[in-house]
CSV table of C-alpha atoms in Angstrom, one decimal:
chain,number,residue,atom,x,y,z
E,16,ARG,CA,0.0,0.0,0.0
E,17,LYS,CA,2.8,2.4,0.8
E,18,LEU,CA,4.5,1.7,-2.5
E,19,SER,CA,1.3,2.1,-4.5
E,20,LYS,CA,1.1,5.7,-3.4
E,21,LYS,CA,4.5,6.5,-4.9
E,22,LYS,CA,5.4,7.0,-8.5
E,23,GLY,CA,8.2,5.3,-10.2
E,24,PRO,CA,9.4,2.2,-12.2
E,25,LYS,CA,8.1,-0.2,-9.6
E,26,ASN,CA,4.5,1.0,-9.9
E,27,SER,CA,3.3,-1.7,-12.3
E,28,SER,CA,4.9,-4.4,-10.2
E,29,VAL,CA,3.2,-2.9,-7.2
E,30,SER,CA,-0.1,-3.0,-9.0
E,31,ASP,CA,0.4,-6.7,-9.9
E,32,GLY,CA,1.2,-7.5,-6.3
E,33,MET,CA,-1.8,-5.7,-5.0
E,34,SER,CA,-4.0,-7.6,-7.5
E,35,ALA,CA,-2.5,-11.0,-6.5
E,36,ALA,CA,-2.9,-10.2,-2.8
E,37,ARG,CA,-6.6,-9.2,-3.2
E,38,ALA,CA,-7.2,-12.3,-5.4
E,39,LEU,CA,-5.5,-14.5,-2.8
E,40,GLY,CA,-7.7,-13.1,0.0
E,41,ALA,CA,-10.9,-13.6,-2.0
E,42,GLY,CA,-9.7,-17.1,-3.0
E,43,VAL,CA,-9.2,-18.2,0.6
E,44,GLU,CA,-12.8,-17.0,1.5
E,45,SER,CA,-14.2,-18.8,-1.6
E,46,LEU,CA,-12.3,-22.0,-0.8
E,47,GLU,CA,-13.6,-22.0,2.7
E,48,ALA,CA,-17.1,-21.6,1.5
E,49,SER,CA,-16.7,-24.4,-1.1
E,50,ILE,CA,-15.4,-26.8,1.5
E,51,ASP,CA,-18.4,-26.0,3.8
E,52,GLN,CA,-20.8,-26.4,0.9
E,53,PHE,CA,-19.3,-29.8,-0.1
E,54,VAL,CA,-19.8,-31.2,3.4
E,55,ILE,CA,-23.4,-29.8,3.5
E,56,GLU,CA,-24.2,-31.3,0.1
E,57,ILE,CA,-23.0,-34.8,0.8
E,58,TYR,CA,-24.1,-35.1,4.5
E,59,PRO,CA,-27.3,-37.1,4.8
E,60,ASN,CA,-30.5,-35.5,6.0
E,61,ASN,CA,-31.2,-38.3,8.5
E,62,ASP,CA,-27.7,-37.8,10.1
E,63,ARG,CA,-26.9,-41.5,9.5
E,64,VAL,CA,-23.5,-41.6,7.8
E,65,PRO,CA,-22.8,-45.0,6.1
E,66,ALA,CA,-19.5,-46.7,6.4
E,67,LEU,CA,-18.8,-46.2,2.7
E,68,MET,CA,-19.1,-42.8,1.0
E,69,GLN,CA,-20.5,-44.5,-2.1
E,70,HIS,CA,-23.7,-45.1,-0.1
E,71,LEU,CA,-24.2,-41.5,0.7
E,72,PRO,CA,-27.4,-40.3,-1.0
E,73,ALA,CA,-25.6,-37.5,-2.9
E,74,LEU,CA,-22.9,-39.8,-4.3
E,75,ARG,CA,-24.4,-43.2,-4.8
E,76,HIS,CA,-25.7,-42.9,-8.3
E,77,SER,CA,-22.4,-42.5,-10.2
E,78,PRO,CA,-18.6,-42.7,-9.5
E,79,ASP,CA,-18.3,-39.3,-11.2
E,80,LEU,CA,-20.4,-37.5,-8.6
E,81,LEU,CA,-17.5,-37.3,-6.1
E,82,ASP,CA,-15.4,-35.6,-8.7
E,83,THR,CA,-18.3,-33.2,-9.5
E,84,HIS,CA,-18.8,-32.2,-5.8
E,85,LEU,CA,-15.1,-31.8,-5.2
E,86,GLU,CA,-14.4,-29.7,-8.3
E,87,PRO,CA,-15.0,-26.3,-6.7
E,88,ILE,CA,-12.6,-27.2,-3.9
E,89,VAL,CA,-9.9,-28.4,-6.3
E,90,SER,CA,-10.4,-25.2,-8.4
E,91,GLY,CA,-10.1,-23.1,-5.3
E,92,PHE,CA,-6.8,-24.7,-4.4
E,93,ARG,CA,-5.4,-24.1,-7.9
E,94,HIS,CA,-6.5,-20.4,-7.8
E,95,ILE,CA,-4.8,-19.8,-4.5
E,96,ILE,CA,-1.6,-21.6,-5.7
E,97,GLU,CA,-1.6,-19.4,-8.8
E,98,GLN,CA,-1.8,-16.2,-6.7
E,99,LEU,CA,0.9,-17.4,-4.3
E,100,GLU,CA,3.2,-18.2,-7.2
E,101,LYS,CA,2.6,-14.7,-8.6
E,102,LEU,CA,3.7,-13.2,-5.3
E,103,GLN,CA,6.9,-15.2,-5.5
E,104,ASP,CA,7.9,-13.2,-8.6
E,105,GLU,CA,11.2,-11.3,-8.0
E,106,LYS,CA,9.5,-8.2,-9.5
E,107,ILE,CA,6.8,-8.1,-6.8
E,108,PRO,CA,8.2,-5.7,-4.1
E,109,ILE,CA,7.3,-7.6,-0.9
E,110,SER,CA,9.6,-8.0,2.0
E,111,LYS,CA,11.7,-11.2,2.4
E,112,SER,CA,9.8,-12.4,5.4
E,113,PHE,CA,6.5,-12.1,3.6
E,114,LYS,CA,7.9,-13.9,0.6
E,115,GLU,CA,9.1,-16.7,2.8
E,116,ARG,CA,5.7,-16.9,4.5
E,117,CYS,CA,4.0,-17.1,1.1
E,118,GLU,CA,6.4,-19.8,0.0
E,119,THR,CA,5.4,-21.9,3.1
E,120,TYR,CA,1.8,-21.4,2.3
E,121,LEU,CA,2.4,-22.4,-1.3
E,122,ILE,CA,4.0,-25.7,-0.2
E,123,LEU,CA,1.1,-26.4,2.1
E,124,PHE,CA,-1.6,-25.6,-0.5
E,125,LYS,CA,0.1,-27.8,-3.1
E,126,GLU,CA,0.2,-30.6,-0.6
E,127,MET,CA,-3.5,-30.2,0.2
E,128,ASP,CA,-4.3,-29.9,-3.5
E,129,GLY,CA,-2.5,-33.2,-4.1
E,130,LYS,CA,-4.4,-34.9,-1.3
E,131,PHE,CA,-7.8,-33.9,-2.6
E,132,ALA,CA,-6.7,-34.9,-6.1
E,133,ASN,CA,-5.6,-38.3,-4.8
E,134,PHE,CA,-8.7,-38.7,-2.7
E,135,LYS,CA,-10.9,-38.9,-5.8
E,136,LYS,CA,-9.0,-41.8,-7.3
E,137,GLY,CA,-10.7,-45.2,-7.4
E,138,PHE,CA,-14.1,-44.1,-6.0
E,139,MET,CA,-16.5,-47.0,-6.1
E,140,SER,CA,-13.7,-49.4,-7.1
E,141,LYS,CA,-12.8,-52.7,-5.6
E,142,ASP,CA,-9.3,-51.4,-4.8
E,143,ASN,CA,-10.1,-48.4,-2.6
E,144,VAL,CA,-12.3,-47.6,0.4
E,145,HIS,CA,-13.7,-44.0,0.7
E,146,HIS,CA,-15.0,-43.0,4.1
E,147,PHE,CA,-16.5,-39.8,5.5
E,148,LYS,CA,-16.4,-39.4,9.3
E,149,GLY,CA,-18.0,-36.7,11.5
E,150,ASP,CA,-20.5,-34.0,10.7
E,151,PRO,CA,-20.6,-30.4,9.4
E,152,LYS,CA,-20.9,-28.8,12.8
E,153,SER,CA,-18.3,-30.5,15.0
E,154,GLY,CA,-15.6,-31.5,12.5
E,155,TRP,CA,-15.1,-34.2,9.9
E,156,SER,CA,-12.5,-36.1,7.9
E,157,LEU,CA,-12.1,-37.8,4.6
E,158,VAL,CA,-10.3,-41.1,4.3
E,159,ARG,CA,-9.2,-43.2,1.4
E,160,LEU,CA,-7.8,-46.6,2.2
E,161,PRO,CA,-6.1,-49.1,-0.2
E,162,VAL,CA,-7.7,-52.5,0.2
E,163,ASP,CA,-4.8,-54.5,-1.2
E,164,ILE,CA,-1.2,-53.4,-0.4
E,165,THR,CA,0.6,-56.5,-1.6
E,166,HIS,CA,2.0,-54.9,-4.8
E,167,HIS,CA,3.2,-51.9,-2.8
E,168,LEU,CA,5.1,-54.2,-0.4
E,169,ASN,CA,6.5,-56.2,-3.3
E,170,GLU,CA,7.9,-53.2,-5.1
E,171,ALA,CA,9.1,-51.4,-1.9
E,172,ILE,CA,10.5,-54.3,0.2
E,173,TYR,CA,10.2,-57.9,-1.0
E,174,GLN,CA,12.1,-57.6,-4.3
E,175,SER,CA,14.9,-55.7,-2.7
E,176,ILE,CA,15.4,-57.6,0.6
E,177,GLY,CA,16.4,-61.2,0.9
E,178,ASN,CA,15.3,-62.1,4.4
E,179,ILE,CA,12.5,-60.6,6.4
E,180,PHE,CA,11.4,-61.3,10.0
E,181,PHE,CA,7.8,-60.7,10.9
E,182,THR,CA,7.1,-60.5,14.7
E,183,SER,CA,3.6,-60.5,16.1
E,184,ALA,CA,1.4,-62.6,18.3
E,185,THR,CA,-1.1,-62.8,15.4
E,186,LEU,CA,0.9,-64.2,12.5
E,187,TYR,CA,-0.8,-67.5,12.8
E,188,VAL,CA,-4.5,-68.2,13.0
E,189,GLY,CA,-5.5,-71.8,13.7
E,190,ASN,CA,-1.9,-72.8,13.4
E,191,SER,CA,-1.8,-71.4,9.8
E,192,PRO,CA,-0.1,-68.2,8.4
E,193,GLU,CA,-2.3,-68.3,5.3
E,194,HIS,CA,-4.3,-65.1,6.2
E,195,PHE,CA,-1.2,-63.1,7.1
E,196,MET,CA,0.6,-64.1,3.9
E,197,SER,CA,-2.5,-63.3,1.8
E,198,ASP,CA,-2.9,-59.9,3.4
E,199,TYR,CA,0.8,-58.9,3.3
E,200,GLY,CA,1.8,-60.2,-0.1
E,201,SER,CA,4.2,-63.1,0.5
E,202,TYR,CA,2.4,-65.1,-2.1
E,203,THR,CA,3.0,-62.4,-4.8
E,204,VAL,CA,6.8,-62.2,-4.5
E,205,ASN,CA,8.7,-63.1,-7.7
E,206,GLU,CA,11.6,-64.7,-5.8
E,207,SER,CA,11.6,-68.2,-4.3
E,208,LEU,CA,10.0,-68.3,-0.9
E,209,SER,CA,10.8,-70.3,2.2
E,210,ARG,CA,9.6,-69.7,5.8
E,211,LYS,CA,10.4,-70.8,9.3
E,212,ARG,CA,8.3,-70.3,12.5
E,213,TYR,CA,9.9,-69.5,15.8
E,214,PRO,CA,7.7,-70.7,18.8
E,215,SER,CA,6.6,-68.2,21.5
E,216,ILE,CA,8.8,-68.2,24.5
E,217,PHE,CA,5.7,-67.9,26.7
E,218,SER,CA,3.8,-71.2,27.4
E,219,TYR,CA,0.2,-70.2,27.4
E,220,GLU,CA,-0.9,-73.8,28.1
E,221,LYS,CA,1.0,-73.9,31.4
E,222,ASN,CA,0.4,-70.3,32.6
E,223,VAL,CA,-3.1,-69.3,31.5
E,224,VAL,CA,-6.5,-70.5,32.5
E,225,CYS,CA,-9.3,-69.5,30.1
E,226,ALA,CA,-13.0,-69.7,31.2
E,227,VAL,CA,-16.3,-68.8,29.4
E,228,ASP,CA,-19.2,-67.7,31.5
E,229,THR,CA,-22.2,-69.5,30.0
E,230,SER,CA,-24.6,-68.1,32.6
E,231,ILE,CA,-24.8,-64.7,31.0
E,232,ILE,CA,-27.9,-64.3,28.8
E,233,PRO,CA,-27.1,-64.0,25.0
E,234,TYR,CA,-26.5,-60.5,23.6
E,235,ASN,CA,-29.3,-59.2,21.4
E,236,TYR,CA,-29.3,-55.5,20.6
E,237,LYS,CA,-32.8,-55.7,18.9
E,238,ASP,CA,-34.5,-56.8,22.2
E,239,LYS,CA,-34.2,-53.9,24.7
E,240,GLU,CA,-35.4,-55.9,27.7
E,241,GLN,CA,-33.0,-58.8,26.9
E,242,LEU,CA,-30.2,-56.2,26.3
E,243,SER,CA,-30.8,-54.7,29.7
E,244,THR,CA,-30.7,-58.1,31.4
E,245,TYR,CA,-27.5,-59.0,29.5
E,246,ARG,CA,-25.8,-55.8,30.8
E,247,ASP,CA,-26.8,-56.6,34.3
E,248,HIS,CA,-25.4,-60.1,34.0
E,249,VAL,CA,-22.1,-58.7,32.6
E,250,ASN,CA,-21.8,-56.2,35.3
E,251,LYS,CA,-22.4,-58.8,38.0
E,252,ALA,CA,-19.8,-61.1,36.5
E,253,ILE,CA,-17.2,-58.2,36.2
E,254,CYS,CA,-17.8,-57.4,39.9
E,255,THR,CA,-17.6,-61.0,41.0
E,256,TYR,CA,-14.4,-61.9,39.2
E,257,SER,CA,-12.6,-58.7,39.9
E,258,LEU,CA,-13.4,-58.9,43.6
E,259,ALA,CA,-12.1,-62.5,43.7
E,260,THR,CA,-8.7,-61.2,42.5
E,261,ASN,CA,-8.8,-57.9,44.6
E,262,GLY,CA,-8.7,-55.9,41.4
E,263,ARG,CA,-5.7,-56.7,39.2
E,264,THR,CA,-8.2,-56.9,36.3
E,265,LEU,CA,-8.3,-55.4,32.8
E,266,VAL,CA,-11.9,-55.4,31.3
E,267,LEU,CA,-12.1,-55.1,27.5
E,268,PHE,CA,-15.1,-53.8,25.6
E,269,MET,CA,-15.9,-53.4,21.9
E,270,SER,CA,-17.5,-50.0,22.2
E,271,GLN,CA,-17.0,-46.9,24.3
E,272,SER,CA,-20.7,-46.6,25.0
E,273,GLU,CA,-20.9,-50.1,26.5
E,274,LEU,CA,-17.8,-49.4,28.5
E,275,ASN,CA,-19.3,-46.2,30.0
E,276,LEU,CA,-22.6,-47.9,30.9
E,277,SER,CA,-20.7,-50.7,32.7
E,278,PHE,CA,-18.3,-48.4,34.4
E,279,ARG,CA,-21.1,-46.2,35.8
E,280,SER,CA,-22.9,-49.3,37.1
E,281,THR,CA,-19.9,-50.9,38.8
E,282,SER,CA,-17.8,-48.0,40.1
E,283,ARG,CA,-19.6,-47.7,43.4
E,284,PHE,CA,-19.2,-51.4,44.1
E,285,PHE,CA,-15.5,-51.3,43.5
E,286,ARG,CA,-15.0,-48.2,45.7
E,287,ASP,CA,-17.0,-49.8,48.5
E,288,HIS,CA,-14.5,-52.7,48.4
E,289,ASP,CA,-11.4,-50.5,48.3
E,290,ILE,CA,-10.7,-51.3,44.6
E,291,LEU,CA,-9.9,-48.3,42.4
E,292,PRO,CA,-12.0,-48.2,39.2
E,293,LEU,CA,-10.2,-46.7,36.2
E,294,LYS,CA,-11.4,-46.2,32.6
E,295,GLN,CA,-9.7,-45.4,29.3
E,296,ASN,CA,-9.6,-41.8,28.4
E,297,GLY,CA,-8.1,-41.1,25.0
E,298,SER,CA,-4.5,-42.3,25.0
E,299,SER,CA,-5.0,-43.1,28.8
E,300,LEU,CA,-1.3,-42.6,29.8
E,301,GLU,CA,-2.3,-41.4,33.2
E,302,GLU,CA,-4.7,-44.4,33.8
E,303,ILE,CA,-2.0,-46.9,32.6
E,304,GLN,CA,0.5,-45.4,35.0
E,305,GLU,CA,-2.0,-45.5,37.9
E,306,PHE,CA,-3.0,-49.1,37.0
E,307,ASN,CA,0.7,-50.0,37.1
E,308,ARG,CA,1.2,-48.3,40.5
E,309,ASN,CA,-2.0,-49.4,42.2
E,310,GLU,CA,-2.2,-53.2,42.5
E,311,TYR,CA,-5.8,-53.0,43.8
E,312,SER,CA,-7.4,-51.5,40.7
E,313,VAL,CA,-9.7,-52.4,37.8
E,314,LEU,CA,-9.1,-50.8,34.3
E,315,PHE,CA,-11.9,-50.6,31.7
E,316,GLY,CA,-10.6,-50.2,28.1
E,317,VAL,CA,-11.4,-50.3,24.4
E,318,ASP,CA,-9.3,-50.0,21.2
E,319,ARG,CA,-5.7,-49.7,22.1
E,320,PHE,CA,-5.9,-51.8,25.2
E,321,TRP,CA,-6.7,-54.9,23.0
E,322,SER,CA,-3.0,-54.9,22.0
E,323,GLY,CA,0.2,-53.1,22.5
E,324,VAL,CA,0.0,-52.5,26.3
E,325,ASP,CA,1.9,-54.5,28.9
E,326,PHE,CA,1.4,-54.7,32.6
E,327,PRO,CA,4.3,-56.7,34.1
E,328,GLY,CA,4.2,-58.0,37.7
E,329,PRO,CA,1.1,-58.6,39.9
E,330,THR,CA,-0.8,-55.5,38.9
E,331,LEU,CA,-2.6,-57.5,36.2
E,332,SER,CA,-3.7,-61.1,36.9
E,333,GLN,CA,-7.0,-61.3,35.0
E,334,VAL,CA,-8.4,-60.1,31.6
E,335,ILE,CA,-12.1,-60.1,31.1
E,336,ILE,CA,-13.3,-59.9,27.5
E,337,VAL,CA,-16.9,-58.9,27.7
E,338,LYS,CA,-17.9,-59.8,24.1
E,339,ALA,CA,-16.4,-61.7,21.2
E,340,PRO,CA,-14.4,-59.1,19.3
E,341,ASN,CA,-15.9,-59.5,15.9
E,342,PRO,CA,-15.4,-56.2,14.0
E,343,SER,CA,-18.3,-53.8,13.5
E,344,MET,CA,-20.0,-53.7,10.2
E,345,SER,CA,-19.6,-49.9,10.4
E,346,ASN,CA,-15.9,-50.4,9.9
E,347,PRO,CA,-15.2,-49.1,6.3
E,348,LEU,CA,-12.9,-52.0,5.4
E,349,ILE,CA,-15.3,-54.6,6.6
E,350,ALA,CA,-18.2,-53.0,4.8
E,351,HIS,CA,-16.2,-52.8,1.6
E,352,GLN,CA,-15.1,-56.4,1.7
E,353,LYS,CA,-18.6,-57.6,2.5
E,354,MET,CA,-19.8,-55.7,-0.6
E,355,TRP,CA,-17.2,-57.2,-3.0
E,356,ASP,CA,-16.7,-60.7,-1.6
E,357,PRO,CA,-19.8,-63.0,-1.6
E,358,HIS,CA,-17.9,-65.4,0.7
E,359,PHE,CA,-16.6,-62.8,3.1
E,360,PHE,CA,-18.8,-63.8,6.1
E,361,HIS,CA,-17.9,-67.4,5.8
E,362,ASN,CA,-14.2,-67.2,4.9
E,363,THR,CA,-12.7,-63.9,6.1
E,364,TYR,CA,-14.9,-62.3,8.8
E,365,PRO,CA,-14.3,-64.9,11.5
E,366,ILE,CA,-10.6,-64.5,11.1
E,367,TYR,CA,-10.6,-60.8,12.3
E,368,GLY,CA,-12.3,-61.8,15.6
E,369,LYS,CA,-9.8,-64.6,16.1
E,370,LEU,CA,-6.9,-62.3,15.4
E,371,LYS,CA,-8.1,-59.7,18.0
E,372,LEU,CA,-8.9,-62.4,20.6
């Protein structure tokens, strides 16, 4: 603005810079409006968001509709990138710090432009899962997942490396590695393949007792009365078994809502018996540390507590798994496989529950 009031050889460059800056500001406002409009257009009126974007009412009639709805956003990114590139011109008399800031924005906008362009690929195809999560008011995300990663693994790893060690408690299901090898591409390598299994150093048969409580009424979410009785049975069992071990118990749930209901119903009981009730809260680092410190405690968890946490010593003597961990049909990958594989429920679905268990 200061330079625009002066006369001289830089005047035309100043004018170009002012135009680019104004166009940039208008472009950002327009892009923001386009993104908001996109979410409003695709969000279902009944607030029920399906696991797959291709089942959204606004998108389900044609694979081209996602591209159509995203076009104003992609155009908005391109417009902003164009203006930021203009401001990078050496002739534009902007201070070095402003040019550096614009360069940073340029990198970020190019990255976002690339992500939106990539997101559109393979919509409604067998090879990709497109998922919308959230709502227009409280925040949302767009996710594209590849279903089969075997060719990526082959190109990036297998054809370049001679020997690979896979370490996990879930490489074998029913004493067979077939599922793991199918999912992670060992069958597709071009080189000769040999494999060796190293046994677990922990003897589960000698150190673990597993029991199934058959007194609990079957789970049936369609019958409200039976569901209420089922929850009462579960809570009574959790209290009984946890009291028998003076806490030292990890209780695993498949959903946060079921965890919260059970925690509210049993917390008073545990406190009355000097057992500290704890429940997962986000990453739950504080709860994990407290559970490790306090031997007489019960920890309720979902998600990450199914794997990847370790409680050495006497603080954990018992794990209660409330319900068979079959994956939810609202899981986008599960919904996608169900749609494309007619034998999914018979051949593949049971394996996911076994792996988690």
